[in-house]
mmCIF file of C-alpha atoms in Angstrom:
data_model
loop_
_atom_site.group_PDB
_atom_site.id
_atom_site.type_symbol
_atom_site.label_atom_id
_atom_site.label_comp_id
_atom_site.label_asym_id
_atom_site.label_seq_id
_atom_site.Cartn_x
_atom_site.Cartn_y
_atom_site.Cartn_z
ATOM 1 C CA UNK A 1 58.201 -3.374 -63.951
ATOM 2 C CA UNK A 2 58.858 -5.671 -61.419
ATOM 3 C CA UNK A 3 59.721 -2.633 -58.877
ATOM 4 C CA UNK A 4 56.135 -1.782 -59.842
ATOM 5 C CA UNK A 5 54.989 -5.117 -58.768
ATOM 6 C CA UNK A 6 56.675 -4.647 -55.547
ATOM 7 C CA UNK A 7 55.533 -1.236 -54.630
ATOM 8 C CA UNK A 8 51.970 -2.783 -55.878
ATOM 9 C CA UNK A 9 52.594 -6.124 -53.137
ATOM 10 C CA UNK A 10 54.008 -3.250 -50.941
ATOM 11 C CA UNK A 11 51.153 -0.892 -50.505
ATOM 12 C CA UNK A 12 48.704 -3.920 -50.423
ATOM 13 C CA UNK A 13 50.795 -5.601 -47.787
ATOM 14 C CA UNK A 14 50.621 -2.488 -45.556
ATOM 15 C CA UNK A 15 46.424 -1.647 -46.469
ATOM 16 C CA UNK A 16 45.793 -5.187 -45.052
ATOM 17 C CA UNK A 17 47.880 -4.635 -42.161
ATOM 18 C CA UNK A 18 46.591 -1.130 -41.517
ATOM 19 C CA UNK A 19 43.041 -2.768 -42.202
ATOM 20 C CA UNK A 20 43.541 -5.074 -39.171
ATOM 21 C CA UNK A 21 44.546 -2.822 -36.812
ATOM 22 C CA UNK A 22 42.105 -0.184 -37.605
ATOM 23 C CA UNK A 23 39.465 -3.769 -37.208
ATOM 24 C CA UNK A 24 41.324 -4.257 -33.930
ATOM 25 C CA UNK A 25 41.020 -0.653 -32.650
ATOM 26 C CA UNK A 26 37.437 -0.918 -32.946
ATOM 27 C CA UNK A 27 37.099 -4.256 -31.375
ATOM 28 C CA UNK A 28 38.963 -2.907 -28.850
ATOM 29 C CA UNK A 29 36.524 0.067 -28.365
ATOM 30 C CA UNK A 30 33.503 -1.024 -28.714
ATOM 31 C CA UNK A 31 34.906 -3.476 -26.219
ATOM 32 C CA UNK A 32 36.153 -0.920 -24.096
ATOM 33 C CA UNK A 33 32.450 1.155 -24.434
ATOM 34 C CA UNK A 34 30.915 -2.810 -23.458
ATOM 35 C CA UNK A 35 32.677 -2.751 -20.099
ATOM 36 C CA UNK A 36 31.663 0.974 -19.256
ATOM 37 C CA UNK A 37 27.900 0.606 -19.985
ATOM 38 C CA UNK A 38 28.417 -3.139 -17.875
ATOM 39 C CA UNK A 39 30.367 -1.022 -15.060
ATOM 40 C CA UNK A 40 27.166 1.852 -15.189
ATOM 41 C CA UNK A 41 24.749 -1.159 -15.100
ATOM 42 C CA UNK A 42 26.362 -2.748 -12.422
ATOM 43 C CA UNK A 43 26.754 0.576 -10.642
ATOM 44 C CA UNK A 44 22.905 1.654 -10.830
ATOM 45 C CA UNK A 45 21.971 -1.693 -10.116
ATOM 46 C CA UNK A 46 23.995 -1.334 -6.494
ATOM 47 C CA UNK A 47 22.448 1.851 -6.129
ATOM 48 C CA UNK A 48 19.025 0.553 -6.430
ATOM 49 C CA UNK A 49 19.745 -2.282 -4.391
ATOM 50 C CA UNK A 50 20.702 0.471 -1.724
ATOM 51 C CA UNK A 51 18.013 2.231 -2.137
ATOM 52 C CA UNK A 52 15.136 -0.550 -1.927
ATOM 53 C CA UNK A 53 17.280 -1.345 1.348
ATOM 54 C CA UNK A 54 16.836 1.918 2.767
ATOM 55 C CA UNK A 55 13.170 1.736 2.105
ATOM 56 C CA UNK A 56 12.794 -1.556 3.456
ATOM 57 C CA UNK A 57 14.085 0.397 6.943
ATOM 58 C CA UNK A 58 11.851 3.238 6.511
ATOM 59 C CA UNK A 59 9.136 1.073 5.878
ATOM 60 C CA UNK A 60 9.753 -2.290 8.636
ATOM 61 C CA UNK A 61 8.547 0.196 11.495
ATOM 62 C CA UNK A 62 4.910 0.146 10.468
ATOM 63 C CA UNK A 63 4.750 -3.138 10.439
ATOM 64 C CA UNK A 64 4.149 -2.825 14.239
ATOM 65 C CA UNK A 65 2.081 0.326 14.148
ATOM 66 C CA UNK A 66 -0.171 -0.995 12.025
ATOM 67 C CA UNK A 67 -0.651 -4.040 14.174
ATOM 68 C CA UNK A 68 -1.216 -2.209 16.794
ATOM 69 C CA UNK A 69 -3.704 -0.133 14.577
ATOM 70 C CA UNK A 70 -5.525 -3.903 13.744
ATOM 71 C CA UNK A 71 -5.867 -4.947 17.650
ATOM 72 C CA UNK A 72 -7.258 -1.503 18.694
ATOM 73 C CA UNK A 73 -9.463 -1.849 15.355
ATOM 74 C CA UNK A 74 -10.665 -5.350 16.690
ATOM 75 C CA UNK A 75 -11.244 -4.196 20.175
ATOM 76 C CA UNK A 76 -13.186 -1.154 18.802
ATOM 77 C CA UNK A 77 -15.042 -3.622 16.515
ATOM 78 C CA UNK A 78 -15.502 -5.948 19.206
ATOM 79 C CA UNK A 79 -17.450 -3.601 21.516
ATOM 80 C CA UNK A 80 -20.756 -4.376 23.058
ATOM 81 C CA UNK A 81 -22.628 -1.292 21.983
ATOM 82 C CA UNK A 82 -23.511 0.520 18.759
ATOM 83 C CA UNK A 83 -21.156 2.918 17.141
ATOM 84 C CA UNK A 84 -21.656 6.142 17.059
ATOM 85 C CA UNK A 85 -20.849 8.554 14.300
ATOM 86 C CA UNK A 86 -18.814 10.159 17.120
ATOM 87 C CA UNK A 87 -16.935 7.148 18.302
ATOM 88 C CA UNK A 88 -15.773 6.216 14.573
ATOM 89 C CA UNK A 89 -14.631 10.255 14.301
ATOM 90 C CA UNK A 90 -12.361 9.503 17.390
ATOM 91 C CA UNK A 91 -11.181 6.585 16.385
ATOM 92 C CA UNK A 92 -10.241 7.794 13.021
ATOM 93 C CA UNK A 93 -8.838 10.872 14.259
ATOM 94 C CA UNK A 94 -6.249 8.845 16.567
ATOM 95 C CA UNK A 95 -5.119 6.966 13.684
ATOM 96 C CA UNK A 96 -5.175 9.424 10.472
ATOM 97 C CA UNK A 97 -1.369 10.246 11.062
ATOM 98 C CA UNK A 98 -0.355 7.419 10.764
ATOM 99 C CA UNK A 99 -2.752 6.249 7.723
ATOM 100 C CA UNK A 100 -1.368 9.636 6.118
ATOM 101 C CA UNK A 101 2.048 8.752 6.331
ATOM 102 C CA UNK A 102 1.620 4.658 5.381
ATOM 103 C CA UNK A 103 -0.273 6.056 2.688
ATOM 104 C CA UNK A 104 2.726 8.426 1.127
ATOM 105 C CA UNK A 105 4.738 5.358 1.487
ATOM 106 C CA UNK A 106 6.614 3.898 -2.028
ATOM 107 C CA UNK A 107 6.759 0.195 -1.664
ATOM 108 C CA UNK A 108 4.934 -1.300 -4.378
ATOM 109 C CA UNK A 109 7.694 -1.410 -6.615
ATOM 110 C CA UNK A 110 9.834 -3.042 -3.995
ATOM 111 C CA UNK A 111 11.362 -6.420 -5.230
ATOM 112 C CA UNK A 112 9.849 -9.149 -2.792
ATOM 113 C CA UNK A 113 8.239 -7.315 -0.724
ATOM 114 C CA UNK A 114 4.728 -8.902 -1.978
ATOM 115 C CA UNK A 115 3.604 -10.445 1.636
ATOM 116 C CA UNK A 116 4.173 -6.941 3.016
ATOM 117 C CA UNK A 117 2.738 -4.681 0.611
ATOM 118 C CA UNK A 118 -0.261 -7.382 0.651
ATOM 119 C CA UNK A 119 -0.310 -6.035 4.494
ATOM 120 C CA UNK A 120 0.035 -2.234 3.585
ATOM 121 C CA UNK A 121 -2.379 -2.468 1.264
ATOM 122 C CA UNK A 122 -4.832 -4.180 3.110
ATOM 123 C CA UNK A 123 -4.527 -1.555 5.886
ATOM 124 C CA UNK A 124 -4.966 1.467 3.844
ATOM 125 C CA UNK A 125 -8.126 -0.459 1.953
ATOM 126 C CA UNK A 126 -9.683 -1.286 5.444
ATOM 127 C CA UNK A 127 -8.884 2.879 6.599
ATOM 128 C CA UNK A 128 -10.358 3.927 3.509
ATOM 129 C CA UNK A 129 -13.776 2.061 4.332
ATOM 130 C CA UNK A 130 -13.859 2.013 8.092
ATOM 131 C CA UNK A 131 -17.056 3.603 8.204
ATOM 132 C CA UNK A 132 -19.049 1.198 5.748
ATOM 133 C CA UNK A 133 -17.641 -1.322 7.863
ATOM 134 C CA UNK A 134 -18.792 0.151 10.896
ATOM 135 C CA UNK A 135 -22.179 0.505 9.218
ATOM 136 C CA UNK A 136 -22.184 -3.049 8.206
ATOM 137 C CA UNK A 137 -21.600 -4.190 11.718
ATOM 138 C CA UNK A 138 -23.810 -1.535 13.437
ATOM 139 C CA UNK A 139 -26.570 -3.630 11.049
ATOM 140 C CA UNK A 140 -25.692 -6.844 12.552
ATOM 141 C CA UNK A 141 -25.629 -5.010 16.094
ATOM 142 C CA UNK A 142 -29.020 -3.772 15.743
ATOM 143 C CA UNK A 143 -30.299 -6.958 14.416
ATOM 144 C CA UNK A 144 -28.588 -8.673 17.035
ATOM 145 C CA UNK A 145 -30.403 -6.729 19.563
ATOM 146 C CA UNK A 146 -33.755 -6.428 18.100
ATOM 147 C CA UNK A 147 -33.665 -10.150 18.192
ATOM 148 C CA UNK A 148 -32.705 -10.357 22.065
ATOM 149 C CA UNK A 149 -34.578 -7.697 23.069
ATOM 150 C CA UNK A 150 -37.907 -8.932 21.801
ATOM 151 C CA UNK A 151 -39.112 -10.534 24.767
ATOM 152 C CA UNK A 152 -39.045 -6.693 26.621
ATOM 153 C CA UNK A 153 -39.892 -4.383 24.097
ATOM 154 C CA UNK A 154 -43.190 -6.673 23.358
ATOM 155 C CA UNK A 155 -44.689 -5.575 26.498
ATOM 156 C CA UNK A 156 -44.282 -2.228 28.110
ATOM 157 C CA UNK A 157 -47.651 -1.333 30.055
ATOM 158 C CA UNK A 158 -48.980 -3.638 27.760
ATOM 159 C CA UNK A 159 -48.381 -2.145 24.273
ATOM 160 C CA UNK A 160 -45.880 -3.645 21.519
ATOM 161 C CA UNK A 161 -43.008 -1.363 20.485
ATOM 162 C CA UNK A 162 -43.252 -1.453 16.211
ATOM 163 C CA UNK A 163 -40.014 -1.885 14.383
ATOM 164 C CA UNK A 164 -38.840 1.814 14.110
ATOM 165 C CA UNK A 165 -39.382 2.248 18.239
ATOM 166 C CA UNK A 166 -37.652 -0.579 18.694
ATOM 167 C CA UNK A 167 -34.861 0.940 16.544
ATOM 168 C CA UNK A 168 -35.075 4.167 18.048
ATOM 169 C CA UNK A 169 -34.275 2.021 21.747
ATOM 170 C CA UNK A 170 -31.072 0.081 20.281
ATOM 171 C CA UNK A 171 -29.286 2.655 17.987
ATOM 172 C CA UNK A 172 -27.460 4.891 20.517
ATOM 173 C CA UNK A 173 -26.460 7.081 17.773
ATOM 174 C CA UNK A 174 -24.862 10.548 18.793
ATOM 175 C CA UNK A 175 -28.211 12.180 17.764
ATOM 176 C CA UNK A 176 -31.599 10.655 17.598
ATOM 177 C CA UNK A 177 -34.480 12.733 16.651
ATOM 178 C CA UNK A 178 -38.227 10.785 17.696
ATOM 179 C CA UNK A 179 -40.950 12.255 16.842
ATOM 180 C CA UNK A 180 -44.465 11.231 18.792
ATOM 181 C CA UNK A 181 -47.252 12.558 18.639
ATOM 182 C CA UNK A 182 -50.062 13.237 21.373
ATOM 183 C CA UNK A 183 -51.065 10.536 23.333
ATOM 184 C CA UNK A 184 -48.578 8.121 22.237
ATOM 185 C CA UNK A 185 -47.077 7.539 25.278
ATOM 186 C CA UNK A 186 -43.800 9.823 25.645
ATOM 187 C CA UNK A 187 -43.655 9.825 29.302
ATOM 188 C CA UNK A 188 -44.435 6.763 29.874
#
């Protein structure tokens, strides 16, 4: 019997001890399997970081284009004359290359980059409605005029322009179609 206990005290001694280390071979794997997924995590995560850097290079030049793009926007803007339907085709046409290429761009999911995606996306908003802000300020420019004007186109041989003449004498539009009718003063 007591051989029986033994064996018994035997078997139990070695199903604990094979217990533990089966408990420590899987402590040590999913250990082991907690440093590989770390190590991938780690990995992509220097990838990324690579890759938002090379962005950030392809982007940083257009930073100075589009500058470039605002001043010759102001100076357009800033003009002393009506714009033409013609003038806003140009100036569109000399900048659409580079609006098409800003505007395939990835940046918005760009870790602080904020500031210049701010500027990116103000340019392409500003692009994207260049002419209803050229119609906007064409207003004012008419208005403008009509106002300064008044004085001359009050009096010419004595006759008052009305408000659509006048408007017919300030907008220098690419095509302007008046229509008079006998006796009203054409040649004149």
């Amino acid at each position: 019997m007591s051989y029986l206990i033994i064996t018994v005290i035997l078997i139990a001694i070695i199903l604990f001890f094979y217990n533990e280390k089966q408990k420590r071979l899987k402590k040590e794997e999913l250990e082991r399997r907690r440093i590989e997924a770390e190590e991938l995590r780690l990995k992509n995560i220097a990838e990324l970081a690579e890759l938002h850097k090379n962005q950030r290079k392809n982007i940083n030049p257009f930073f100075s284009k589009i500058d470039h793009y605002n001043k010759t926007l102001t100076i357009f803007f800033d003009s002393p004359k009506f714009i033409s339907n013609y003038d806003l085709f140009k100036f569109k046409e000399l900048h659409i290359s580079l609006y098409k290429k800003i505007k395939a761009l990835e940046y918005k999911h760009l870790p602080y980059f904020d500031k210049k995606a701010k500027t990116i996306n103000q340019y392409i908003s500003n692009f994207d409605s260049l002419e209803n802000i050229i119609q906007k300020r064409n207003d004012e420019y008419v208005t403008k005029e009509l106002e300064n004007s008044d004085a001359i186109l009050s009096n010419i041989e004595g006759k008052s322009l009305d408000i659509q003449q006048r408007k017919a004498v300030v907008i220098d539009e690419d095509n302007n179609l008046i229509i008079a009718g006998a006796g009203s003063g054409k040649t004149t």
